[in-house]
Amino acid sequence: MKIFLDSADISEIKDLVQTGMVDGVTTNPSLIAKSGRDFKEVIAEISTLVSHGPVSAEVTSFDYETMMKEAEVLRKISDNIAIKVPLTIDGLRVCRALSSDNTLVNVTLCFTANQALLAAKAGAAFISPFLGRLDDLGMDGTDLISDIADIYMNYPEFETEILAASIRSTKHVQDVALLGADVATLPGKIIKAMYDHPLTYKGLETFEKDWKATGQSIL
Ligand code: G3P
C-alpha cells in the first residue's frame, strides 16, 4: 500500500519525505488555508519535494467550465500534479475530460460505492473515500472501502486506485490495508504513530544495557 501525506505544511513534508515512506502528497482547500501560503506557490514547492510521486491539487469552483480552467493552470505547475475534483456530475465530467488527456485525476469527497463506480467509469486515477467523516456520522467508513474494493475487483478494466482518505487513527490504516486499499493518505501524526511502539523502545533500553555490559563496539 502506498502512503501519501495529507498536508500542505512544507516543514512537515520535508521532515517525512526524508524517511522514504512518503509516496505522494494530497492537499485540499482547508489544508492550503491552514498553511497560510499562496496556493500555486505551495503546490509548486511540494511538487519539487515529492517529485517521485503524485501531488493532488484541488480545484475550488463547482461548474465544469471553471473547473477545467483551474485544472489547466494547476496541471502546468508540474508533471506530477494530480487534479483533485469533487464527486459531483460536473466533477465527473472534468475527470473524464482530463483523464482522456492523460492527466491524473483524484476524485474526492466520495461517500458511497456508487459514487466510486462512477469515478472509475470516468477514468479517475484515484478515488478518495472519506472514512473518518462517515465514522463521524455513526457509520463504519471501512465498510465503504470494502464495498469499493469488491466492486472494482468485479471489473478488472477499471484502473482507478482506492485512496483511503479522512483517516483518523492507526486502526484505520490497518483496516484499509487489510481491505486492500491501494493508497492511504495520512496526516503526519498518523504516520509517526504507525512506527511508535512502547515495547520497541523498552526492548531497545534492554538491548543497550546488555550490550554496554559486554564492553564491545562494532566500529
Ligand atoms: O484530504 C482529504 C481528507 O483526508 C480530509 O480528512 O480529517 O478533514 O476528514 P478530514
mmCIF file of C-alpha atoms in Angstrom, residues 48-209:
data_model
loop_
_atom_site.group_PDB
_atom_site.id
_atom_site.type_symbol
_atom_site.label_atom_id
_atom_site.label_comp_id
_atom_site.label_asym_id
_atom_site.label_seq_id
_atom_site.Cartn_x
_atom_site.Cartn_y
_atom_site.Cartn_z
ATOM 1 C CA THR A 48 9.587 19.659 -6.121
ATOM 2 C CA LEU A 49 9.951 17.994 -2.714
ATOM 3 C CA VAL A 50 7.887 14.982 -3.803
ATOM 4 C CA SER A 51 8.946 14.729 -7.443
ATOM 5 C CA HIS A 52 8.810 10.917 -7.189
ATOM 6 C CA GLY A 53 5.031 10.776 -6.663
ATOM 7 C CA PRO A 54 1.724 12.476 -7.373
ATOM 8 C CA VAL A 55 0.740 15.700 -5.634
ATOM 9 C CA SER A 56 -3.011 16.295 -5.515
ATOM 10 C CA ALA A 57 -4.121 19.889 -6.027
ATOM 11 C CA GLU A 58 -7.854 20.551 -5.737
ATOM 12 C CA VAL A 59 -9.966 22.800 -7.945
ATOM 13 C CA THR A 60 -12.051 25.292 -5.980
ATOM 14 C CA SER A 61 -15.035 26.027 -8.211
ATOM 15 C CA PHE A 62 -18.082 23.868 -8.883
ATOM 16 C CA ASP A 63 -19.015 24.271 -12.549
ATOM 17 C CA TYR A 64 -17.432 22.330 -15.423
ATOM 18 C CA GLU A 65 -16.037 25.282 -17.382
ATOM 19 C CA THR A 66 -14.341 26.987 -14.428
ATOM 20 C CA MET A 67 -13.006 23.704 -13.012
ATOM 21 C CA MET A 68 -11.454 22.963 -16.426
ATOM 22 C CA LYS A 69 -9.798 26.401 -16.468
ATOM 23 C CA GLU A 70 -8.461 25.908 -12.926
ATOM 24 C CA ALA A 71 -7.207 22.416 -13.803
ATOM 25 C CA GLU A 72 -5.360 23.864 -16.795
ATOM 26 C CA VAL A 73 -3.481 26.270 -14.504
ATOM 27 C CA LEU A 74 -2.774 23.630 -11.843
ATOM 28 C CA ARG A 75 -1.533 20.899 -14.144
ATOM 29 C CA LYS A 76 1.004 23.273 -15.695
ATOM 30 C CA ILE A 77 2.694 23.675 -12.282
ATOM 31 C CA SER A 78 4.416 20.301 -12.552
ATOM 32 C CA ASP A 79 4.268 16.934 -14.320
ATOM 33 C CA ASN A 80 3.403 15.130 -11.084
ATOM 34 C CA ILE A 81 0.206 17.086 -10.327
ATOM 35 C CA ALA A 82 -2.988 15.070 -9.887
ATOM 36 C CA ILE A 83 -6.038 17.274 -10.307
ATOM 37 C CA LYS A 84 -8.469 16.749 -7.452
ATOM 38 C CA VAL A 85 -12.127 17.226 -8.373
ATOM 39 C CA PRO A 86 -15.281 16.805 -6.288
ATOM 40 C CA LEU A 87 -17.604 13.877 -6.796
ATOM 41 C CA THR A 88 -20.354 15.886 -8.477
ATOM 42 C CA ILE A 89 -21.642 15.439 -12.002
ATOM 43 C CA ASP A 90 -19.547 18.399 -13.166
ATOM 44 C CA GLY A 91 -16.535 16.974 -11.334
ATOM 45 C CA LEU A 92 -17.026 13.640 -13.116
ATOM 46 C CA ARG A 93 -17.227 15.442 -16.472
ATOM 47 C CA VAL A 94 -13.953 17.188 -15.685
ATOM 48 C CA CYS A 95 -12.478 13.834 -14.669
ATOM 49 C CA ARG A 96 -13.482 12.258 -17.976
ATOM 50 C CA ALA A 97 -12.057 15.180 -19.994
ATOM 51 C CA LEU A 98 -8.736 15.338 -18.114
ATOM 52 C CA SER A 99 -8.148 11.602 -17.877
ATOM 53 C CA SER A 100 -8.759 11.278 -21.639
ATOM 54 C CA ASP A 101 -5.940 13.778 -21.947
ATOM 55 C CA ASN A 102 -3.592 11.644 -19.773
ATOM 56 C CA THR A 103 -3.858 13.844 -16.687
ATOM 57 C CA LEU A 104 -4.062 12.090 -13.314
ATOM 58 C CA VAL A 105 -7.359 12.848 -11.598
ATOM 59 C CA ASN A 106 -8.197 12.263 -7.946
ATOM 60 C CA VAL A 107 -11.962 12.280 -7.364
ATOM 61 C CA THR A 108 -12.611 13.413 -3.820
ATOM 62 C CA LEU A 109 -15.445 13.628 -1.290
ATOM 63 C CA CYS A 110 -16.653 10.092 -2.068
ATOM 64 C CA PHE A 111 -19.136 8.679 0.437
ATOM 65 C CA THR A 112 -20.813 5.801 -1.426
ATOM 66 C CA ALA A 113 -19.762 2.801 -3.504
ATOM 67 C CA ASN A 114 -21.950 4.018 -6.385
ATOM 68 C CA GLN A 115 -20.034 7.289 -6.458
ATOM 69 C CA ALA A 116 -16.808 5.280 -6.661
ATOM 70 C CA LEU A 117 -18.245 3.231 -9.535
ATOM 71 C CA LEU A 118 -18.965 6.433 -11.479
ATOM 72 C CA ALA A 119 -15.476 7.812 -10.791
ATOM 73 C CA ALA A 120 -13.922 4.628 -12.192
ATOM 74 C CA LYS A 121 -16.134 4.890 -15.278
ATOM 75 C CA ALA A 122 -14.963 8.492 -15.677
ATOM 76 C CA GLY A 123 -11.338 7.283 -15.766
ATOM 77 C CA ALA A 124 -10.186 8.554 -12.353
ATOM 78 C CA ALA A 125 -6.633 7.618 -11.391
ATOM 79 C CA PHE A 126 -7.698 7.771 -7.714
ATOM 80 C CA ILE A 127 -10.984 7.654 -5.828
ATOM 81 C CA SER A 128 -10.900 9.199 -2.360
ATOM 82 C CA PRO A 129 -13.481 7.698 0.011
ATOM 83 C CA PHE A 130 -13.626 9.657 3.303
ATOM 84 C CA LEU A 131 -13.632 7.165 6.169
ATOM 85 C CA GLY A 132 -13.464 9.447 9.179
ATOM 86 C CA ARG A 133 -16.317 11.670 8.074
ATOM 87 C CA LEU A 134 -18.577 8.599 7.740
ATOM 88 C CA ASP A 135 -17.472 7.427 11.190
ATOM 89 C CA ASP A 136 -18.401 10.906 12.465
ATOM 90 C CA LEU A 137 -21.995 10.149 11.384
ATOM 91 C CA GLY A 138 -22.016 6.869 13.323
ATOM 92 C CA MET A 139 -21.352 4.758 10.207
ATOM 93 C CA ASP A 140 -18.399 2.445 9.577
ATOM 94 C CA GLY A 141 -16.157 4.070 6.979
ATOM 95 C CA THR A 142 -14.203 0.868 6.432
ATOM 96 C CA ASP A 143 -17.359 -0.802 5.024
ATOM 97 C CA LEU A 144 -17.173 1.685 2.177
ATOM 98 C CA ILE A 145 -13.578 0.703 1.350
ATOM 99 C CA SER A 146 -14.574 -2.947 1.404
ATOM 100 C CA ASP A 147 -17.553 -2.362 -0.958
ATOM 101 C CA ILE A 148 -15.489 -0.317 -3.404
ATOM 102 C CA ALA A 149 -12.714 -2.940 -3.402
ATOM 103 C CA ASP A 150 -15.279 -5.684 -4.166
ATOM 104 C CA ILE A 151 -16.868 -3.696 -6.979
ATOM 105 C CA TYR A 152 -13.554 -2.752 -8.594
ATOM 106 C CA MET A 153 -12.448 -6.384 -8.385
ATOM 107 C CA ASN A 154 -15.531 -7.376 -10.439
ATOM 108 C CA TYR A 155 -14.418 -5.102 -13.274
ATOM 109 C CA PRO A 156 -10.719 -5.613 -13.997
ATOM 110 C CA GLU A 157 -10.909 -2.974 -16.731
ATOM 111 C CA PHE A 158 -11.151 -0.289 -14.008
ATOM 112 C CA GLU A 159 -7.721 1.146 -13.309
ATOM 113 C CA THR A 160 -8.808 3.508 -10.531
ATOM 114 C CA GLU A 161 -6.818 3.180 -7.315
ATOM 115 C CA ILE A 162 -8.602 3.296 -3.963
ATOM 116 C CA LEU A 163 -7.083 6.145 -1.969
ATOM 117 C CA ALA A 164 -8.429 5.897 1.580
ATOM 118 C CA ALA A 165 -8.825 9.439 2.946
ATOM 119 C CA SER A 166 -10.056 11.153 6.097
ATOM 120 C CA ILE A 167 -8.024 8.660 8.117
ATOM 121 C CA ARG A 168 -8.103 9.475 11.812
ATOM 122 C CA SER A 169 -6.281 6.598 13.524
ATOM 123 C CA THR A 170 -3.650 3.898 13.108
ATOM 124 C CA LYS A 171 -6.516 1.380 13.343
ATOM 125 C CA HIS A 172 -7.992 2.937 10.203
ATOM 126 C CA VAL A 173 -4.655 2.449 8.415
ATOM 127 C CA GLN A 174 -4.504 -1.220 9.383
ATOM 128 C CA ASP A 175 -8.154 -1.765 8.417
ATOM 129 C CA VAL A 176 -7.770 -0.242 4.948
ATOM 130 C CA ALA A 177 -4.526 -2.142 4.345
ATOM 131 C CA LEU A 178 -6.288 -5.402 5.233
ATOM 132 C CA LEU A 179 -9.038 -4.493 2.780
ATOM 133 C CA GLY A 180 -6.508 -3.904 0.002
ATOM 134 C CA ALA A 181 -6.683 -0.113 -0.400
ATOM 135 C CA ASP A 182 -4.050 0.930 -2.941
ATOM 136 C CA VAL A 183 -3.161 4.108 -1.073
ATOM 137 C CA ALA A 184 -3.869 5.706 2.299
ATOM 138 C CA THR A 185 -3.425 9.433 2.669
ATOM 139 C CA LEU A 186 -2.405 10.216 6.213
ATOM 140 C CA PRO A 187 -1.828 13.248 8.405
ATOM 141 C CA GLY A 188 1.806 13.383 9.573
ATOM 142 C CA LYS A 189 0.872 12.493 13.143
ATOM 143 C CA ILE A 190 -0.681 9.192 11.993
ATOM 144 C CA ILE A 191 2.461 8.240 10.020
ATOM 145 C CA LYS A 192 4.512 8.881 13.167
ATOM 146 C CA ALA A 193 2.066 6.935 15.337
ATOM 147 C CA MET A 194 2.418 3.947 12.973
ATOM 148 C CA TYR A 195 6.027 3.319 13.971
ATOM 149 C CA ASP A 196 5.948 4.383 17.612
ATOM 150 C CA HIS A 197 5.512 1.437 19.970
ATOM 151 C CA PRO A 198 6.411 1.453 23.687
ATOM 152 C CA LEU A 199 7.653 -2.150 23.555
ATOM 153 C CA THR A 200 10.110 -1.215 20.779
ATOM 154 C CA TYR A 201 11.633 1.481 22.999
ATOM 155 C CA LYS A 202 11.545 -0.768 26.074
ATOM 156 C CA GLY A 203 13.322 -3.509 24.097
ATOM 157 C CA LEU A 204 15.959 -1.023 22.943
ATOM 158 C CA GLU A 205 16.671 0.006 26.534
ATOM 159 C CA THR A 206 17.320 -3.621 27.492
ATOM 160 C CA PHE A 207 19.492 -4.274 24.438
ATOM 161 C CA GLU A 208 21.501 -1.110 25.124
ATOM 162 C CA LYS A 209 22.099 -2.090 28.764
#
